[in-house]
mmCIF file of C-alpha atoms in Angstrom:
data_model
loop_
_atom_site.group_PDB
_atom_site.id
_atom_site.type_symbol
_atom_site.label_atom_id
_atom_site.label_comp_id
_atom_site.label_asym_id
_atom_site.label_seq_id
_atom_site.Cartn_x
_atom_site.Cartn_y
_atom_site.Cartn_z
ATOM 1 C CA UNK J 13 29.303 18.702 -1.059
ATOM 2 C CA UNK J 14 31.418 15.712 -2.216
ATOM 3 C CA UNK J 15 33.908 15.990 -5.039
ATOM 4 C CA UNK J 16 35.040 13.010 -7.086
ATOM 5 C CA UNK J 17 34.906 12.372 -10.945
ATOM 6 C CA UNK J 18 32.573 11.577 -13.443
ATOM 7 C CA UNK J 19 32.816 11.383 -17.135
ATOM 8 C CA UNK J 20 30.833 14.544 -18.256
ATOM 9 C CA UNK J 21 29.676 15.066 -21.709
ATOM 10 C CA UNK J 22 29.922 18.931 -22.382
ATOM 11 C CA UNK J 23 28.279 18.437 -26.001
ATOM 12 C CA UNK J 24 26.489 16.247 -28.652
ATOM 13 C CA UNK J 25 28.715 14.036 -30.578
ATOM 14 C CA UNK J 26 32.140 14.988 -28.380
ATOM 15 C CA UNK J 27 33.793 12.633 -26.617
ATOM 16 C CA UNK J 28 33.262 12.191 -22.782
ATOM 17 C CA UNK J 29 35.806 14.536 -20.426
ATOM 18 C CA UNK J 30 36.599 13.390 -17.173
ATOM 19 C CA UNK J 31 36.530 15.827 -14.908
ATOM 20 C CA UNK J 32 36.413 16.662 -11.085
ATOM 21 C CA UNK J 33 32.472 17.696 -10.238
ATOM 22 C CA UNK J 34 31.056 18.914 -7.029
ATOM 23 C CA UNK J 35 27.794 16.483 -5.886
ATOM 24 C CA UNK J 36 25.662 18.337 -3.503
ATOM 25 C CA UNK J 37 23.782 16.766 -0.893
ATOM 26 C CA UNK J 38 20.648 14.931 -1.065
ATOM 27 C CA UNK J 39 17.618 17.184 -0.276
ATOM 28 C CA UNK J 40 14.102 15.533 0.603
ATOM 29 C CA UNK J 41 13.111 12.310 -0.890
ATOM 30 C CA UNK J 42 16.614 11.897 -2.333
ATOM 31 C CA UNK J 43 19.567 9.976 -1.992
ATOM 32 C CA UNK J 44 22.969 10.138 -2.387
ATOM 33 C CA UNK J 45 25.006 7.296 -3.759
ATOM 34 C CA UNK J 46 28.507 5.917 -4.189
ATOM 35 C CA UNK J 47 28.640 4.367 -7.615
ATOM 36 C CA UNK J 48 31.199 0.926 -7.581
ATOM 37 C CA UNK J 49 30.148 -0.410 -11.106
ATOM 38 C CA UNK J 50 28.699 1.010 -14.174
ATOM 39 C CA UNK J 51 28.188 -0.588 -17.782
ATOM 40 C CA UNK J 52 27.742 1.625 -20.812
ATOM 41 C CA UNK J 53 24.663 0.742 -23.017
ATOM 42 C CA UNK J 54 23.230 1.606 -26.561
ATOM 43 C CA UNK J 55 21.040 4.190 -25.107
ATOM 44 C CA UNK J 56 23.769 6.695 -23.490
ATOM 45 C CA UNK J 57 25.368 6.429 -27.168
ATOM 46 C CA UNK J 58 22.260 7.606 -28.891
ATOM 47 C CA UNK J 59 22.000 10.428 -26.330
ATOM 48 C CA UNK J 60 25.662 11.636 -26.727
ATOM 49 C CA UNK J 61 24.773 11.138 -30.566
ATOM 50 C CA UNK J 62 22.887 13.653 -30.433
ATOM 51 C CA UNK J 63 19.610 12.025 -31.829
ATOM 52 C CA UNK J 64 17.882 11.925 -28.397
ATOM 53 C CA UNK J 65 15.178 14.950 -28.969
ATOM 54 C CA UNK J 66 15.429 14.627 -24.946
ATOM 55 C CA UNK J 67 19.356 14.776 -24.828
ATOM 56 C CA UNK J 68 20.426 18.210 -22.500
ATOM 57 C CA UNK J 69 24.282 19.067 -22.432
ATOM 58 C CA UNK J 70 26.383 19.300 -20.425
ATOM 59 C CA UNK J 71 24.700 15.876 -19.064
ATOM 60 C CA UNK J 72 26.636 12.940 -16.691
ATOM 61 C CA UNK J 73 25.618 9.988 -18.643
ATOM 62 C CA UNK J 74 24.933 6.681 -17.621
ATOM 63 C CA UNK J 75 21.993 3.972 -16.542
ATOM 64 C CA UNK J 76 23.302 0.932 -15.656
ATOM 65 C CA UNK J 77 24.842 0.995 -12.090
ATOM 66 C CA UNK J 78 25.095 -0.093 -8.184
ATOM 67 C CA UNK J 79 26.976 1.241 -5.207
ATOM 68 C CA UNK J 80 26.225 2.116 -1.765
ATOM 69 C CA UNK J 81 24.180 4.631 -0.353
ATOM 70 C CA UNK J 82 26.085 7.507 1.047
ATOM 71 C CA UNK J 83 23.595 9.569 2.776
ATOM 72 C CA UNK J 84 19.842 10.151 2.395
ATOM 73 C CA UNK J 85 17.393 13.029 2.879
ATOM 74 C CA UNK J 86 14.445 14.114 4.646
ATOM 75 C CA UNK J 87 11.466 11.821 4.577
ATOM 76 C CA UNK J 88 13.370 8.706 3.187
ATOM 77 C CA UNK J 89 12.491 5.706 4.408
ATOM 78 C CA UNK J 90 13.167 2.803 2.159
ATOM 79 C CA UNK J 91 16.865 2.859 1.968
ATOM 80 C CA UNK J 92 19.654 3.875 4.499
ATOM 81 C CA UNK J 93 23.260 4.891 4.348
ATOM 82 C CA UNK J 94 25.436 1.482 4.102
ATOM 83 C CA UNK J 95 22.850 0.011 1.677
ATOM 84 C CA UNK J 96 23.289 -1.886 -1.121
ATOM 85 C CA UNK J 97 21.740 -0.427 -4.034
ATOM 86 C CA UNK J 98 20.474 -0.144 -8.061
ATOM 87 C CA UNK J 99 19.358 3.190 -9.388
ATOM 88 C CA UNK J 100 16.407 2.879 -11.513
ATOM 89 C CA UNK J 101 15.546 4.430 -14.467
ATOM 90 C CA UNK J 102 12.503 3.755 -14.499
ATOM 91 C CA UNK J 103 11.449 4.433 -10.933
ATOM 92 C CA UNK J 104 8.206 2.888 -8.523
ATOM 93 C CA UNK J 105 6.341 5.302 -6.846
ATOM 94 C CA UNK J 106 3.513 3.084 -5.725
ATOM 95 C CA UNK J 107 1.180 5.719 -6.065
ATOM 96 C CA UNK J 108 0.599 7.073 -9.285
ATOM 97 C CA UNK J 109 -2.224 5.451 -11.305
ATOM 98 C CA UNK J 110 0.841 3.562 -13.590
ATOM 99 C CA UNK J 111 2.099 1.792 -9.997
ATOM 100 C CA UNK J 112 -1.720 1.387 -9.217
ATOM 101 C CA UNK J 113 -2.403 -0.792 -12.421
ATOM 102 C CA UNK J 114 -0.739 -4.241 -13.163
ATOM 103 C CA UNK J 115 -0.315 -3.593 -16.875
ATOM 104 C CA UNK J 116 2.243 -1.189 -16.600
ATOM 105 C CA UNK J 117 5.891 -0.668 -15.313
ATOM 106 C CA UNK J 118 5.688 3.207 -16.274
ATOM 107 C CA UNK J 119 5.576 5.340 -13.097
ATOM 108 C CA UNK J 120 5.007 9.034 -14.386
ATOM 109 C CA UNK J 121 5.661 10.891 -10.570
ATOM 110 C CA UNK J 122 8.530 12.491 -11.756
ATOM 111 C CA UNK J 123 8.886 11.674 -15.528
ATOM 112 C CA UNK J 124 8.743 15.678 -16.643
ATOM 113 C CA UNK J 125 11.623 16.721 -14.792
ATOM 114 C CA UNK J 126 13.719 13.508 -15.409
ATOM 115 C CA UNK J 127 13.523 14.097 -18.924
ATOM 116 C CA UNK J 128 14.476 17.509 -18.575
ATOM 117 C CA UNK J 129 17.494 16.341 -17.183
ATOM 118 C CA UNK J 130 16.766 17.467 -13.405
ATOM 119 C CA UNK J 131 15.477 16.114 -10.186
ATOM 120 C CA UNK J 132 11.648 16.339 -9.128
ATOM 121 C CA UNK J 133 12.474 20.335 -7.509
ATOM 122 C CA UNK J 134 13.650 21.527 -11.151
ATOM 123 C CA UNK J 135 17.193 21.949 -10.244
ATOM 124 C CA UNK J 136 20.896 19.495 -10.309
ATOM 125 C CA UNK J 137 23.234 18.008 -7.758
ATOM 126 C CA UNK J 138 25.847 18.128 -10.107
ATOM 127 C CA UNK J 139 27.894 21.402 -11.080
ATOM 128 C CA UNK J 140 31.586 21.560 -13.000
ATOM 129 C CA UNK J 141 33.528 24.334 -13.323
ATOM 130 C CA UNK J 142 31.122 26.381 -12.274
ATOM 131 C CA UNK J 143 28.291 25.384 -14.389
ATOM 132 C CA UNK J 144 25.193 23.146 -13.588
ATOM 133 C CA UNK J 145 25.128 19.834 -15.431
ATOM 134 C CA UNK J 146 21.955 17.995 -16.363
ATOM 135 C CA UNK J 147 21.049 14.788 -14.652
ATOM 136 C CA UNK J 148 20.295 11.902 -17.235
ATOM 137 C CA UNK J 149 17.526 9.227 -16.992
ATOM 138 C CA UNK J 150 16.981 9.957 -13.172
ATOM 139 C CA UNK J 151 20.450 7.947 -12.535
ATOM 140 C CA UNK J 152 23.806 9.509 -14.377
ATOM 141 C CA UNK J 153 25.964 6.774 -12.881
ATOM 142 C CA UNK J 154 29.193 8.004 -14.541
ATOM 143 C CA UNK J 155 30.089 9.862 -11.924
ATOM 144 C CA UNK J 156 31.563 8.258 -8.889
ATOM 145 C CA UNK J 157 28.445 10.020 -6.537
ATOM 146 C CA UNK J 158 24.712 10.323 -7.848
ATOM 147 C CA UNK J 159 21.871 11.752 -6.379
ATOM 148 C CA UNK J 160 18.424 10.628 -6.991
ATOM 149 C CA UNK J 161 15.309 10.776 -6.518
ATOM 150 C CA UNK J 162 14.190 7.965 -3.612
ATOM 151 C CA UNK J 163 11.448 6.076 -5.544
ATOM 152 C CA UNK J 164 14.428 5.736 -8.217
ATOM 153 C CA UNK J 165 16.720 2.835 -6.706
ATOM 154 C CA UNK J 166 16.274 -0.314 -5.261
ATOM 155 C CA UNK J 167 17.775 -2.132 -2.483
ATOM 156 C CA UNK J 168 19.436 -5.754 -3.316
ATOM 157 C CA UNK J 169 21.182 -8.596 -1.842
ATOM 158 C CA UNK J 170 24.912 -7.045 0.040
ATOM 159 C CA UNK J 171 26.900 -10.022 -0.598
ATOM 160 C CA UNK J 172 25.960 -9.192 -4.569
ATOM 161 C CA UNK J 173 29.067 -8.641 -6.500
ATOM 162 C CA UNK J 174 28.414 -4.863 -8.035
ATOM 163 C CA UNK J 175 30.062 -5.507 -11.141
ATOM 164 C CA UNK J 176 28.147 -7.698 -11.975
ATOM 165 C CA UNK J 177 24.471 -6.863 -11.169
ATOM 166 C CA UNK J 178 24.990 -3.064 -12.289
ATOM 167 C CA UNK J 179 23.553 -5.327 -16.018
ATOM 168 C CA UNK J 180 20.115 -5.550 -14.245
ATOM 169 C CA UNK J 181 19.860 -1.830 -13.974
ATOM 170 C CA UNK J 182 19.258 -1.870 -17.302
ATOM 171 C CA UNK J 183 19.848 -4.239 -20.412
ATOM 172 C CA UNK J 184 19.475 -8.206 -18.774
ATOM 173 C CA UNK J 185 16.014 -7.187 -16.784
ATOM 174 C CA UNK J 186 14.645 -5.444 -20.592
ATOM 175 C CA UNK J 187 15.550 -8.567 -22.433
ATOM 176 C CA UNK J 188 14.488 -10.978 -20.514
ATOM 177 C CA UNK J 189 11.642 -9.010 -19.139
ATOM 178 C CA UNK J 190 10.283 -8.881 -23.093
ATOM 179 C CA UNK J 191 10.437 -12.480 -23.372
ATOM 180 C CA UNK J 192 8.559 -13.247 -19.599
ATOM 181 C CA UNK J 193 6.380 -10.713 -18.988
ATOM 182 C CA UNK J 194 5.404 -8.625 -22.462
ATOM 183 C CA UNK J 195 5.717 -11.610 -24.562
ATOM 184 C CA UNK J 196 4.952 -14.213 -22.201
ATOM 185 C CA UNK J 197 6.778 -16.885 -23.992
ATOM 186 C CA UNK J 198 5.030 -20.475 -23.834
ATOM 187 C CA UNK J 199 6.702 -23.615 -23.548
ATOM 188 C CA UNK J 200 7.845 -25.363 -27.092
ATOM 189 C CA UNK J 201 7.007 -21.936 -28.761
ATOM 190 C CA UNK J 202 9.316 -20.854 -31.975
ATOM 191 C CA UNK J 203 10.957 -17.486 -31.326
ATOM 192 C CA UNK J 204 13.085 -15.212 -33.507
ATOM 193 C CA UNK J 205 15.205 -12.644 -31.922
ATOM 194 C CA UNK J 206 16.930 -9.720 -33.818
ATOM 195 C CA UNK J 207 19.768 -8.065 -32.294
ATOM 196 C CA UNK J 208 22.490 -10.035 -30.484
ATOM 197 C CA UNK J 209 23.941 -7.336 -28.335
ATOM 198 C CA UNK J 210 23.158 -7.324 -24.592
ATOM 199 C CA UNK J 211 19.707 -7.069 -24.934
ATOM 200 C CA UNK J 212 19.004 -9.602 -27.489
ATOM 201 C CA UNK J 213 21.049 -12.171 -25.261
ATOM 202 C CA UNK J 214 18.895 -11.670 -22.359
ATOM 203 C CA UNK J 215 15.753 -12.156 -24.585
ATOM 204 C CA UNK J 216 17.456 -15.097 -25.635
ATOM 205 C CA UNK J 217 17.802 -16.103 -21.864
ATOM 206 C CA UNK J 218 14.268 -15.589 -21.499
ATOM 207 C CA UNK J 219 13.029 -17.458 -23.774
ATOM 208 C CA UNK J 220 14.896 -20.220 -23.295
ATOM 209 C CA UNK J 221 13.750 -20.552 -19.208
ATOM 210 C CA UNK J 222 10.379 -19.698 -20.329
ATOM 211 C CA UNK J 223 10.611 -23.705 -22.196
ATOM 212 C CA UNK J 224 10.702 -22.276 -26.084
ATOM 213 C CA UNK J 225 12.139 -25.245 -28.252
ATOM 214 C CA UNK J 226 13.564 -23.118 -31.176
ATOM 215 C CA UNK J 227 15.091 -19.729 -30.864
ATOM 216 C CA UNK J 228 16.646 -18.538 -33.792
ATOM 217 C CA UNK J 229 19.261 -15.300 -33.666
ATOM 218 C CA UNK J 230 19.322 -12.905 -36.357
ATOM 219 C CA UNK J 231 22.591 -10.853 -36.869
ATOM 220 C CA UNK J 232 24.864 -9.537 -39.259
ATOM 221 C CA UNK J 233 27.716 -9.790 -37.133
ATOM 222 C CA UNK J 234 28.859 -13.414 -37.283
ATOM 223 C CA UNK J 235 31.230 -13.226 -34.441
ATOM 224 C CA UNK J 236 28.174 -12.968 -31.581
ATOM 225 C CA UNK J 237 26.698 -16.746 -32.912
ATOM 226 C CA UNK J 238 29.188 -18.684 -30.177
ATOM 227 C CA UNK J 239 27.271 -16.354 -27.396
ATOM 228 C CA UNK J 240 24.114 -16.717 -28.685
ATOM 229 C CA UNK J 241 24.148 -20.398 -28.833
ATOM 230 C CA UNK J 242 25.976 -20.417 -25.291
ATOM 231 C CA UNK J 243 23.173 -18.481 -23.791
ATOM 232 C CA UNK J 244 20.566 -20.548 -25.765
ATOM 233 C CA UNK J 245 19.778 -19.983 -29.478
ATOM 234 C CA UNK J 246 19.256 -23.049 -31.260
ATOM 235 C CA UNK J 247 20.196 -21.625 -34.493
ATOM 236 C CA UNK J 248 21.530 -18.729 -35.860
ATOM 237 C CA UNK J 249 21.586 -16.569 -39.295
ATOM 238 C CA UNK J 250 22.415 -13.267 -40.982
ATOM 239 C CA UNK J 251 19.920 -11.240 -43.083
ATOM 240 C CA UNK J 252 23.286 -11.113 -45.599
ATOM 241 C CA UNK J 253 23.065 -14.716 -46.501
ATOM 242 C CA UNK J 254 19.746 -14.563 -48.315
ATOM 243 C CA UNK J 255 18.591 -12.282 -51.637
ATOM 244 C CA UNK J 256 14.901 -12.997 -49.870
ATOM 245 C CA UNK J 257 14.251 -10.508 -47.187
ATOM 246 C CA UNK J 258 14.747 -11.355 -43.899
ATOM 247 C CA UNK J 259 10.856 -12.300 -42.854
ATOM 248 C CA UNK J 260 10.321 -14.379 -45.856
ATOM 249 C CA UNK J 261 13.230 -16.555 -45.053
ATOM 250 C CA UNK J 262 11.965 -17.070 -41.253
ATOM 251 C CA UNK J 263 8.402 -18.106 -42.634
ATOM 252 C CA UNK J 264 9.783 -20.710 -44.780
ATOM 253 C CA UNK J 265 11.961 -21.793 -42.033
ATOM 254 C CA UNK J 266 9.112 -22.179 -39.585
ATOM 255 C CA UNK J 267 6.234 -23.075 -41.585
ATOM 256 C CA UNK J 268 4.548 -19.811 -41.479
ATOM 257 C CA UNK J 269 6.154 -17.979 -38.958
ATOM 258 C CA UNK J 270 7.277 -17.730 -35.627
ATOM 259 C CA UNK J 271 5.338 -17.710 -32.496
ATOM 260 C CA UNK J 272 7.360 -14.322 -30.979
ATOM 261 C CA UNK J 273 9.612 -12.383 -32.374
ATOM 262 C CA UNK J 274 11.691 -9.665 -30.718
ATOM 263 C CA UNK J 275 13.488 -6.700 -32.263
ATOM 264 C CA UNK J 276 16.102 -5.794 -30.077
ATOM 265 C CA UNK J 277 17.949 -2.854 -32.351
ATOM 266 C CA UNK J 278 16.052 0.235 -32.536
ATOM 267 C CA UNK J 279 16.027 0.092 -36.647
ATOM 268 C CA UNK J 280 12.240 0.657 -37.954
ATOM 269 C CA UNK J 281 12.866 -1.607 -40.995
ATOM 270 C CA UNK J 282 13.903 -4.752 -38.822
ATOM 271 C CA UNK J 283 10.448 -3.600 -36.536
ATOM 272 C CA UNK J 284 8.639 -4.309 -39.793
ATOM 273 C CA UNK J 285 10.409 -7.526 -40.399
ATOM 274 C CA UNK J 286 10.476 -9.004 -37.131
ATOM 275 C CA UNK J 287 6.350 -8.237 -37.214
ATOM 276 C CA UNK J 288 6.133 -9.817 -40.529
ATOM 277 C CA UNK J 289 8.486 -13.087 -39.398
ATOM 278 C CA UNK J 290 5.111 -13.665 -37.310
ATOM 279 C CA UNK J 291 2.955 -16.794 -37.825
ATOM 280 C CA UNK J 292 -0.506 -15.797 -38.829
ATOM 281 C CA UNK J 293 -3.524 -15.735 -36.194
ATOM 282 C CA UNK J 294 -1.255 -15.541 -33.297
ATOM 283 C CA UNK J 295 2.287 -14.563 -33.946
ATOM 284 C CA UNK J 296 3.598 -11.728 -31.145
ATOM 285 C CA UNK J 297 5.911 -8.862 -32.015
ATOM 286 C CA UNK J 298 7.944 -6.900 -29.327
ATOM 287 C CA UNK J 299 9.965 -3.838 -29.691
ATOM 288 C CA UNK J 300 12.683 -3.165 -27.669
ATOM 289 C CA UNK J 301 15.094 -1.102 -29.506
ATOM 290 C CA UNK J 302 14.899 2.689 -29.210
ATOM 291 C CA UNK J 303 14.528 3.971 -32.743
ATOM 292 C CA UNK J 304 15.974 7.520 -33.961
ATOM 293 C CA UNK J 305 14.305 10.814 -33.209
ATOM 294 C CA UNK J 306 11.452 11.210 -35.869
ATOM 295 C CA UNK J 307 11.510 7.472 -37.254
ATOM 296 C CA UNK J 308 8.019 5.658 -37.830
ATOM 297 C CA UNK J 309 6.718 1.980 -38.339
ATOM 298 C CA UNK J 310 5.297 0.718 -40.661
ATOM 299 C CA UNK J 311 3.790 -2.360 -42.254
ATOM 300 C CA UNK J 312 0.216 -3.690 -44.120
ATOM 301 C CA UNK J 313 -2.447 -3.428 -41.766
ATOM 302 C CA UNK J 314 -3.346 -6.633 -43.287
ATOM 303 C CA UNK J 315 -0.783 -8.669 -41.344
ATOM 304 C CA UNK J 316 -2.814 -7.239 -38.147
ATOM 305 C CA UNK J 317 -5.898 -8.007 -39.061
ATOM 306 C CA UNK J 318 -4.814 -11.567 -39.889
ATOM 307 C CA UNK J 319 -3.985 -11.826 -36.489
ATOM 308 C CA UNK J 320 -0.808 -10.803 -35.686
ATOM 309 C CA UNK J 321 -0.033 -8.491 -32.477
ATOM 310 C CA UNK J 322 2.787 -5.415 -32.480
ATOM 311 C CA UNK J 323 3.926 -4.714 -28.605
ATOM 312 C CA UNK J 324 6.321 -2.588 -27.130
ATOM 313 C CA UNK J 325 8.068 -3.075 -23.405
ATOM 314 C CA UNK J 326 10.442 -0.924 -21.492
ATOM 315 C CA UNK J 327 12.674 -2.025 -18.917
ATOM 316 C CA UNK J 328 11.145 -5.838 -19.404
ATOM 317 C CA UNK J 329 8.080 -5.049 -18.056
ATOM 318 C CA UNK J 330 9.174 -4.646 -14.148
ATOM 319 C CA UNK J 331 8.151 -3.104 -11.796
ATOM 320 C CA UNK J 332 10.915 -1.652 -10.628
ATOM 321 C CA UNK J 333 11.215 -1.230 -7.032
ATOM 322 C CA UNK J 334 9.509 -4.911 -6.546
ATOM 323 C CA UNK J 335 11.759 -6.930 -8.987
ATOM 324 C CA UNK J 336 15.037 -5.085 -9.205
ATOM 325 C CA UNK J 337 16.147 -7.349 -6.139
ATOM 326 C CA UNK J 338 13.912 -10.312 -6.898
ATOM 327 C CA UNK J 339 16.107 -10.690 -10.261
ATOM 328 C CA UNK J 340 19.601 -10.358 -8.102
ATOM 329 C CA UNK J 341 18.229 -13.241 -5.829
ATOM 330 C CA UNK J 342 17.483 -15.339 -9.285
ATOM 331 C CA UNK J 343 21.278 -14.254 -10.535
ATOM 332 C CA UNK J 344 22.438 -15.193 -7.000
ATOM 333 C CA UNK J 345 20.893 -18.811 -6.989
ATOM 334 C CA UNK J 346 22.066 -19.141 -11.114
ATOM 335 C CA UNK J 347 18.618 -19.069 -12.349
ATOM 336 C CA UNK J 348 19.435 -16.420 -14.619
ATOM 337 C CA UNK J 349 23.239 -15.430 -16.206
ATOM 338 C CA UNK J 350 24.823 -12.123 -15.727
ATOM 339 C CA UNK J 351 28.406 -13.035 -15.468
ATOM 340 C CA UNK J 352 28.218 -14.295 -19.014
ATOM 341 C CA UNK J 353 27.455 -10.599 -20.316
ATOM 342 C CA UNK J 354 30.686 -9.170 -19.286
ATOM 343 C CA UNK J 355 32.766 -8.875 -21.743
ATOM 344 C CA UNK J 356 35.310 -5.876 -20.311
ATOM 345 C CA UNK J 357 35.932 -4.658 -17.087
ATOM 346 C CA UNK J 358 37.871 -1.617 -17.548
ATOM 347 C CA UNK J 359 38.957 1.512 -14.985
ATOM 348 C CA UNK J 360 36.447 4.327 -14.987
ATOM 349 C CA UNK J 361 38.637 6.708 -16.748
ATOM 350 C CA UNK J 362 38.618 4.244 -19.872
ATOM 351 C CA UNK J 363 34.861 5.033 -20.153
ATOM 352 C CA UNK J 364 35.556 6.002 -24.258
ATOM 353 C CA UNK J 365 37.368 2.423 -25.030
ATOM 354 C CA UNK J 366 34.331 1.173 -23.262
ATOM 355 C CA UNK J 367 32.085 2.910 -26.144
ATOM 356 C CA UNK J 368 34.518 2.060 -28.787
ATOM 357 C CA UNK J 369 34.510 -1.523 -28.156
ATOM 358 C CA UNK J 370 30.717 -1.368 -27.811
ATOM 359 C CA UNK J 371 30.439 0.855 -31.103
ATOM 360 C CA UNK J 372 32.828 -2.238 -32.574
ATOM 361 C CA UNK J 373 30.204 -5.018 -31.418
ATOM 362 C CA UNK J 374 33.467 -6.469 -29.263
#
């Protein structure tokens, strides 16, 4: 049993406590890792929100990390202790009938019990003060050592710098993942993204290697336009500035809509928006964002039969195991940006000004 810290949520809507936990062993088919880096994302916020119908408490947070692997268990084969590693939230079995089929990133092996907030036996690694805490998303990598499960993490380039690929664990691969493989994004294509956070900067990314020759960024919050344009919007403007709603302003703009649009919040009104910015006969309309508990879309089910196609993606599309380390190699030879994303680096037991600033769009 290892002990070390980890930033534990004890309840909905508190802040996170950093305490000393005890990380048991790996048993079969798991494997036990020393976190370096982690990034804080929209989704743990939601979950310590306490909107998450899924959300368990106490839980160890966190879904965007990389570290070393400390020790394994029985019957693993793919990784060893030394490795370099990404824990996956979305994890590759290879077998299930989701690996099996190329239309799909969404291995179900051990979905039931990660959403339960335990490994694939129905029990935790992790106990604090005497008490069991919940796993979360398969990964929980605010703790210094994780366990999971061994079709959940990917092995990557050593000389990677941690800090920085920890992004691909999560928000980088889903944005620019939307734009390659659910959108598919064609050369000198108009594209409309709505979000700038993390997410909506990696679509951005996306669409701009994928050849698109306008990309216009939709956000309130004036102060992310510099970054947008940096990582490749052409233009950029806020719902705010117009009495017309939102869509309406993007079809004049584009004479009848754009060719993809990409909603990259989790707010069902902007869903119906970014579907309606479409062009008519083939405009495409992805959601990314992870909408409240209970929330529903909606929109005419005219502006589908004229044509226009709603998707959804998670995690970009990847296959997880596979592409994890094909996207380090592309951030290794700059064909894709991660360093640009980084905004703080702060020590782990600043985890809550790490929220804070998020929660502040800084």
């Amino acid at each position: 049993v290892i002990k070390c810290k980890a930033a534990v949520a004890w309840e909905a809507g508190k802040p996170l406590s950093i305490e000393e936990v005890e990380v048991a062993p790996p048993k079969a088919h798991e494997v036990r890792i020393k976190i370096v880096a982690t990034a804080v994302c929209h989704t743990d916020a939601y979950t310590l929100s306490g909107a998450d119908p899924e959300g368990c408490f106490p839980v160890i947070l966190g879904h965007e990390g990389a570290g070393i692997v400390e020790s394994v268990g029985e019957g693993v084969t793919k990784v060893k202790k030394g490795d370099t590693v990404i824990p996956l939230y979305i994890p590759q079995c290879g077998e299930c009938k989701f690996c099996k089929n190329p239309k799909t990133n969404l291995c179900q092996k051990i979905r039931i019990t990660q959403g339960k907030g335990v490994m694939p036996d129905g029990t935790s690694r992790f106990t604090c003060k005497g008490k069991p805490i919940y796993h979360f998303m398969g990964t929980s990598t605010f703790s210094e050592y994780t366990v999971v499960a061994d079709i959940s993490v990917a092995k990557i380039d050593a000389a990677a710098p941690l800090d920085k690929v920890c992004l691909l664990g999560c928000g980088i691969s889903t944005g620019y993942g939307a734009a390659v493989n659910t959108a598919k994004v064609e050369p000198g294509s108009t594209c409309a993204v709505f979000g700038l956070g993390g997410v909506g900067l990696a679509v951005i990314m996306g669409c701009k290697i994928a050849g698109a020759s306008r990309i216009i960024a939709i956000d309130i919050n004036k102060d992310k336009y510099a970054k947008a344009k940096e990582f490749g919007a052409t233009e950029c403007i806020s719902p705010q500035d117009s009495k017309k709603p939102i869509q309406e302003v993007l079809v004049e703009m584009t004479d009848g809509g754009v060719d993809y649009s990409f909603e990259c919040i989790g707010n069902v009104r902007v869903m119906r928006a970014a579907l309606e910015a479409c062009h008519k006969g083939w405009g495409v309309s992805v959601i990314i964002g992870v909408a409240a508990a209970g929330q529903e879309i909606a929109t005419r089910p005219f502006q589908l039969v004229t044509g226009r196609t709603w998707k959804g993606t998670a995690f970009g599309g990847w296959k997880s195991v596979d592409n994890i380390p094909k996207l380090v190699t592309e951030y290794m030879s700059k064909k894709i940006k991660v360093d640009e994303f980084v905004t703080h680096t702060l020590p782990f037991d600043k985890i809550s000004e790490a929220f804070e600033l998020m929660h502040s769009g800084k």
